[in-house]
Coordinates of N, CA and C in Angstrom, one line a residue:
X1 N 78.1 -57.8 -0.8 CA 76.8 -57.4 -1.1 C 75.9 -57.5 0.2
X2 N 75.6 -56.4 0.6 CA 74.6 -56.0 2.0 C 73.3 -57.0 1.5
X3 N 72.4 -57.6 2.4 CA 70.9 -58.3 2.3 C 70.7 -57.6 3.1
X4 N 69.4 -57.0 3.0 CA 68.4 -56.5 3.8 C 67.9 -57.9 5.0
X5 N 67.8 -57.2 6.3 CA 67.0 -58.3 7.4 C 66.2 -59.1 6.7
X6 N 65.3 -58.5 6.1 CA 63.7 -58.6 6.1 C 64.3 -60.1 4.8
X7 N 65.2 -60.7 4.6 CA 65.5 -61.5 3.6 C 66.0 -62.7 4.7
X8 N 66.3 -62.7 6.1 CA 66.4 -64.0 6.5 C 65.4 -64.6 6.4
X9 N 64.5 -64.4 6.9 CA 62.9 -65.4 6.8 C 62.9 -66.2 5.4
X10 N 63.3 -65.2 4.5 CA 62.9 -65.6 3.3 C 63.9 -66.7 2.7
X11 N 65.2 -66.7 3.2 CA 66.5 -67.6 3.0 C 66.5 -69.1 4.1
X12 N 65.4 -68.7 5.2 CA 65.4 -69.7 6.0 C 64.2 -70.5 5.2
X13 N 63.2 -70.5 4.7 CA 62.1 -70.7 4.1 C 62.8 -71.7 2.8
X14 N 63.7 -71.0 1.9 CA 63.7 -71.6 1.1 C 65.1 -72.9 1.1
X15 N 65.7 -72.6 2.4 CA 67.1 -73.6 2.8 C 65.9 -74.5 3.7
X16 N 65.2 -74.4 4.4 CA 64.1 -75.6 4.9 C 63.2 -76.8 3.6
X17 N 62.9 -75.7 2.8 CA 62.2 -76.7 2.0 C 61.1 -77.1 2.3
X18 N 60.5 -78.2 1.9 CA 59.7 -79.5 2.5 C 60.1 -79.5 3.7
X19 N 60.8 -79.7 4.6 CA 61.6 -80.1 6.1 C 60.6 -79.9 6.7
X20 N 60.1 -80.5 7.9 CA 59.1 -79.8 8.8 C 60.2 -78.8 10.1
X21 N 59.5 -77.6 10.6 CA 59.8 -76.9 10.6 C 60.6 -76.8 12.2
X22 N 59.6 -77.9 13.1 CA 60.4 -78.8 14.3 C 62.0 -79.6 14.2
X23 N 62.1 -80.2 13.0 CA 63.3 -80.5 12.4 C 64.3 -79.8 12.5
X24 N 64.2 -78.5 11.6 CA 65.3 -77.4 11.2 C 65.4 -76.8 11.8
X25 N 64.2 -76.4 13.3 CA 64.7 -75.8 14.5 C 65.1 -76.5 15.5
X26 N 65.5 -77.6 15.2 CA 66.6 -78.5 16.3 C 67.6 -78.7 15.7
X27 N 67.7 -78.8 14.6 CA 69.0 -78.7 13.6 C 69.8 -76.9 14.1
X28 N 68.6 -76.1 14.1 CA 69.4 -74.6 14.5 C 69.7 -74.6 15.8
X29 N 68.7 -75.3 16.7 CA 69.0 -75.2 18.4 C 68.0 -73.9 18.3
X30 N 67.4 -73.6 17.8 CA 66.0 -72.6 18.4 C 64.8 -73.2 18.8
X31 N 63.8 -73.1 18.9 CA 62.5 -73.4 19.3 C 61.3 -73.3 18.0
X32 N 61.0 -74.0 17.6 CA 60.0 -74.1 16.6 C 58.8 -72.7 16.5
X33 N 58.9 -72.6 17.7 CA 58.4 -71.1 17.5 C 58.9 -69.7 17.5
X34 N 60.3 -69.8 17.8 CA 61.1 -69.0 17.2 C 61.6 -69.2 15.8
X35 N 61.5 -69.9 15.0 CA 62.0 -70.3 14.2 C 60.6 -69.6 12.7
X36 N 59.4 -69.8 13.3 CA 58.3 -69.4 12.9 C 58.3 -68.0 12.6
X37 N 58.5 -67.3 14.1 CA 58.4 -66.3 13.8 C 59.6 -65.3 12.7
X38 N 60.6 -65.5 12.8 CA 61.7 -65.4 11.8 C 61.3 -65.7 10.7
X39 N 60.7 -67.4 10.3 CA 60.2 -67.0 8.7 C 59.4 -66.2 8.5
X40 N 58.8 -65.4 8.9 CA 57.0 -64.5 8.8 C 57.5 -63.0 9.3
X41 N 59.1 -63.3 9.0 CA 59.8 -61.4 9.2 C 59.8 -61.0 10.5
X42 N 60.1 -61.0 11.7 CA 60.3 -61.0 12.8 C 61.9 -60.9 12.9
X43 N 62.1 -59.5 13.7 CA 64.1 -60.0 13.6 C 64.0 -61.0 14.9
X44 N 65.1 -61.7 15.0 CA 65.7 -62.4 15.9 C 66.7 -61.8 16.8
X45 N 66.5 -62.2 18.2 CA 68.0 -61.7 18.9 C 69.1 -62.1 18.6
X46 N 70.0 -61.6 19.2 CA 71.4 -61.8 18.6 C 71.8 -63.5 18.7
X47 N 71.8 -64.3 19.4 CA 72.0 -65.4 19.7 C 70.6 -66.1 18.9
X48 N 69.9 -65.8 18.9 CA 69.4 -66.5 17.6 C 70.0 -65.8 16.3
X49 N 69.9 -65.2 16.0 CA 70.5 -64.3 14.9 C 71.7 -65.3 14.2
X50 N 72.7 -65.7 15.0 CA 74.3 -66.1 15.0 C 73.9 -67.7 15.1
X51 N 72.9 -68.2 15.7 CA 72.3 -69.9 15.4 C 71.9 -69.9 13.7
X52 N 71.1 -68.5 13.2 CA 70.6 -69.3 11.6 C 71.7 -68.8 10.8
X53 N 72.4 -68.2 11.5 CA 73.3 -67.5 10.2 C 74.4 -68.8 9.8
X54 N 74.8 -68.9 10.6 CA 75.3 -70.1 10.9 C 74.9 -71.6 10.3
X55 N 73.5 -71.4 10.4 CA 73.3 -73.0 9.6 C 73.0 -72.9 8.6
X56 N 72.4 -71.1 7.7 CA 72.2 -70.5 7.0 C 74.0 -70.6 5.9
X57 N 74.8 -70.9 6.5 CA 76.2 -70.5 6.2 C 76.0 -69.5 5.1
X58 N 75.7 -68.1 5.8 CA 76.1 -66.8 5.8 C 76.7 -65.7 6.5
X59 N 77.4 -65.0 6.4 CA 77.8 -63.9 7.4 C 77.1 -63.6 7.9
X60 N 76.6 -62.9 9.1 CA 76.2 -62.3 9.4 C 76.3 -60.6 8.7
X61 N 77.6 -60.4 8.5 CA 77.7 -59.0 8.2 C 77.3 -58.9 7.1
X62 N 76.8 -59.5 6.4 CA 76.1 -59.6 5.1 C 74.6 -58.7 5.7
X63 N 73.9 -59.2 6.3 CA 73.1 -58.7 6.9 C 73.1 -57.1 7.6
X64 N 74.4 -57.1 8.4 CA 74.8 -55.4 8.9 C 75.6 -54.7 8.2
X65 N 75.6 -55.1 7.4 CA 76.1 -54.0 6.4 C 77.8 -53.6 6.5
X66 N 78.1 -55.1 7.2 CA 79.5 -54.4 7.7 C 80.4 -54.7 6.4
X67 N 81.7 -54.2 6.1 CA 82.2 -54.3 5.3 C 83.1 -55.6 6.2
X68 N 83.9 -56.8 5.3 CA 85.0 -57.5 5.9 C 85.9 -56.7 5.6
X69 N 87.1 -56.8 5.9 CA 88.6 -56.9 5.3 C 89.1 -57.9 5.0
X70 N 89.7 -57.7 3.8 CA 90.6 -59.0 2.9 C 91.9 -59.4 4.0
X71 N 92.6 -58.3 4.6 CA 93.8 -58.3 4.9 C 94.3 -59.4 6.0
X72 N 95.1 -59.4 6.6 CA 95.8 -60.7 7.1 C 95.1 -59.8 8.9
X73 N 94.8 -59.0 9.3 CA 94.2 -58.1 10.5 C 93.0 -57.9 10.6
X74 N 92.5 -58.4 12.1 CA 91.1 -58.7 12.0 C 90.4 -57.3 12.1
X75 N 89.6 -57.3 10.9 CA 88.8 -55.8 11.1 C 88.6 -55.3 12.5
X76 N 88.6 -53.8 12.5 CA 88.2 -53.0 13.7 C 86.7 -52.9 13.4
X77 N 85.8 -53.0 14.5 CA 84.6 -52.8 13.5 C 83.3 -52.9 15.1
X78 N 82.7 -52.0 14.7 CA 81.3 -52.0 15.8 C 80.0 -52.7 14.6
X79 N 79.4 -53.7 15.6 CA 78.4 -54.4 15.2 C 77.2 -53.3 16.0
X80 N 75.7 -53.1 15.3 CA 75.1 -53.2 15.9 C 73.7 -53.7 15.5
X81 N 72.9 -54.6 17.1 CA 72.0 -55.6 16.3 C 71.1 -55.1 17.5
X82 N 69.7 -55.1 17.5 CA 68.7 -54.8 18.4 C 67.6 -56.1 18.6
X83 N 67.3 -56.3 19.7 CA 66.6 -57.3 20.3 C 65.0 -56.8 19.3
X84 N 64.3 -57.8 18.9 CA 62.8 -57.2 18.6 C 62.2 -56.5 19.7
X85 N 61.6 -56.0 19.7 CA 60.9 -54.6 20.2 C 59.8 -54.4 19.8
X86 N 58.7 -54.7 20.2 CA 57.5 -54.0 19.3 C 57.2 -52.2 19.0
X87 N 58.2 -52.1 20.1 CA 58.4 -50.3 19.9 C 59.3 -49.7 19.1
X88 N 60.7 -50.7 18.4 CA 61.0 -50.4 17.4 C 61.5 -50.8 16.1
X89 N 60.9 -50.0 15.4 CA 60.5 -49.8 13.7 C 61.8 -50.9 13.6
X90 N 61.9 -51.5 12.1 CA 63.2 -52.2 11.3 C 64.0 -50.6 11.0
X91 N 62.7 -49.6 10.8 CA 63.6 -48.5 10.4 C 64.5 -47.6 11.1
X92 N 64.0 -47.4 12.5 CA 64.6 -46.7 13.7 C 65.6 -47.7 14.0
X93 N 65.6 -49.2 14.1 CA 67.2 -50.0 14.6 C 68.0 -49.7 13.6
X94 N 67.5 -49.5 11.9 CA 68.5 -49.3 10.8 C 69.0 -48.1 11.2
X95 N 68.3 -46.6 11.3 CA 68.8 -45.6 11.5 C 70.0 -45.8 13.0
X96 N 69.4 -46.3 14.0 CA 69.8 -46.2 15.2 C 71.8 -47.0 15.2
X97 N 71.4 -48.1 14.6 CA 72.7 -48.7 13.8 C 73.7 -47.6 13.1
X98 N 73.0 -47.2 12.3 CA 74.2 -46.4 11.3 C 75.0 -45.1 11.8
X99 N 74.0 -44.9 13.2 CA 74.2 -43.8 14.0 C 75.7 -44.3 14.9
X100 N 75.0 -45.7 15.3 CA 76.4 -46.0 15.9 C 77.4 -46.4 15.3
X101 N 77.6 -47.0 14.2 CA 78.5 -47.1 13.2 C 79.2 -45.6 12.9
X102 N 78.4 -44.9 12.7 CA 79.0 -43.4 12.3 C 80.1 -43.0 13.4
X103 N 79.3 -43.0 14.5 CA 80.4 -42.4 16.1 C 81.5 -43.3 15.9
X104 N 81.6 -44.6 15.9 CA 83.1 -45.8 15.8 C 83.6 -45.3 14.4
X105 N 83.3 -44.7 13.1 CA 84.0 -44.5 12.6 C 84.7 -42.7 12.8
X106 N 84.0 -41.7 13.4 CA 84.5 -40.8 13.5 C 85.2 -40.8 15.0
X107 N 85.2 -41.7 15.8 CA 86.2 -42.0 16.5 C 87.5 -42.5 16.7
X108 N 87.3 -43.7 15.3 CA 89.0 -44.1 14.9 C 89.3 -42.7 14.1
X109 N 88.8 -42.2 13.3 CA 89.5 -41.0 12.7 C 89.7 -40.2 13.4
X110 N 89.4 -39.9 14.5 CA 89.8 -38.8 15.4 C 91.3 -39.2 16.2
X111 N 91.5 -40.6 16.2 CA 92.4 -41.0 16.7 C 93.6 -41.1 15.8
X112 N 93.3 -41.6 14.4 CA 93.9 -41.7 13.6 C 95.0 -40.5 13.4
X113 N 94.0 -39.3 13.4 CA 94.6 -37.4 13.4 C 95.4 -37.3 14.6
X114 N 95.4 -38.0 16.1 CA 95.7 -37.6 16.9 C 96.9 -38.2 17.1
X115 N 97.3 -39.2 16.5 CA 98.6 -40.3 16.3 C 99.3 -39.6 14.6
X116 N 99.0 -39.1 14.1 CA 99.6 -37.9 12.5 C 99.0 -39.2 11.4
X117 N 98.7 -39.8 11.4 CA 98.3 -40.6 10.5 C 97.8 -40.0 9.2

């Protein structure tokens, strides 16, 4: 099941508790004011991103929408994650994502056809 971004804040909020918030961001290894900004909907960069998911113990790809694989072979798979930006939307990195997801998938299929698969 995909979670929308806009739900870390809201999972870090409620895994903090009472905790003061200097605490949990030395526990994550971020900065109290990174940590702030993220609960109050702010994305995070990637390396923050991969610190709360982590203490969050969540996937990340729960967040990107990536599918796992069950199988014993480690998915083939393009991530993509965008630095905050005040110039772009949650909706233009969503769109801008799915854009590049689409090309890595119409590029293993192109290869797929080109090997008779």
């Amino acid at each position: 099941m995909t979670l929308p971004i806009e739900e870390l804040g809201k999972l870090l909020v409620r895994k903090r508790g009472g905790r003061g918030i200097r605490a949990t961001a030395t526990d994550i290894d971020v900065s109290p004011a990174t940590l702030s900004r993220v609960e109050n909907g702010h994305l995070p960069d990637l390396a923050t991103f991969a610190k709360i998911c982590r203490w969050l113990g969540v996937d990340p790809a729960r967040f990107l929408g990536v599918e796992t694989d069950s199988g014993d072979a480690p998915p083939k798979r393009a991530v993509a994650h965008f630095r905050k930006k005040p110039t772009v939307s949650p909706e233009t990195a969503t769109s801008l994502g799915a854009l590049i997801l689409a090309a890595q998938r119409a590029r293993q299929a192109r290869s797929e056809l080109a090997r008779g698969e």
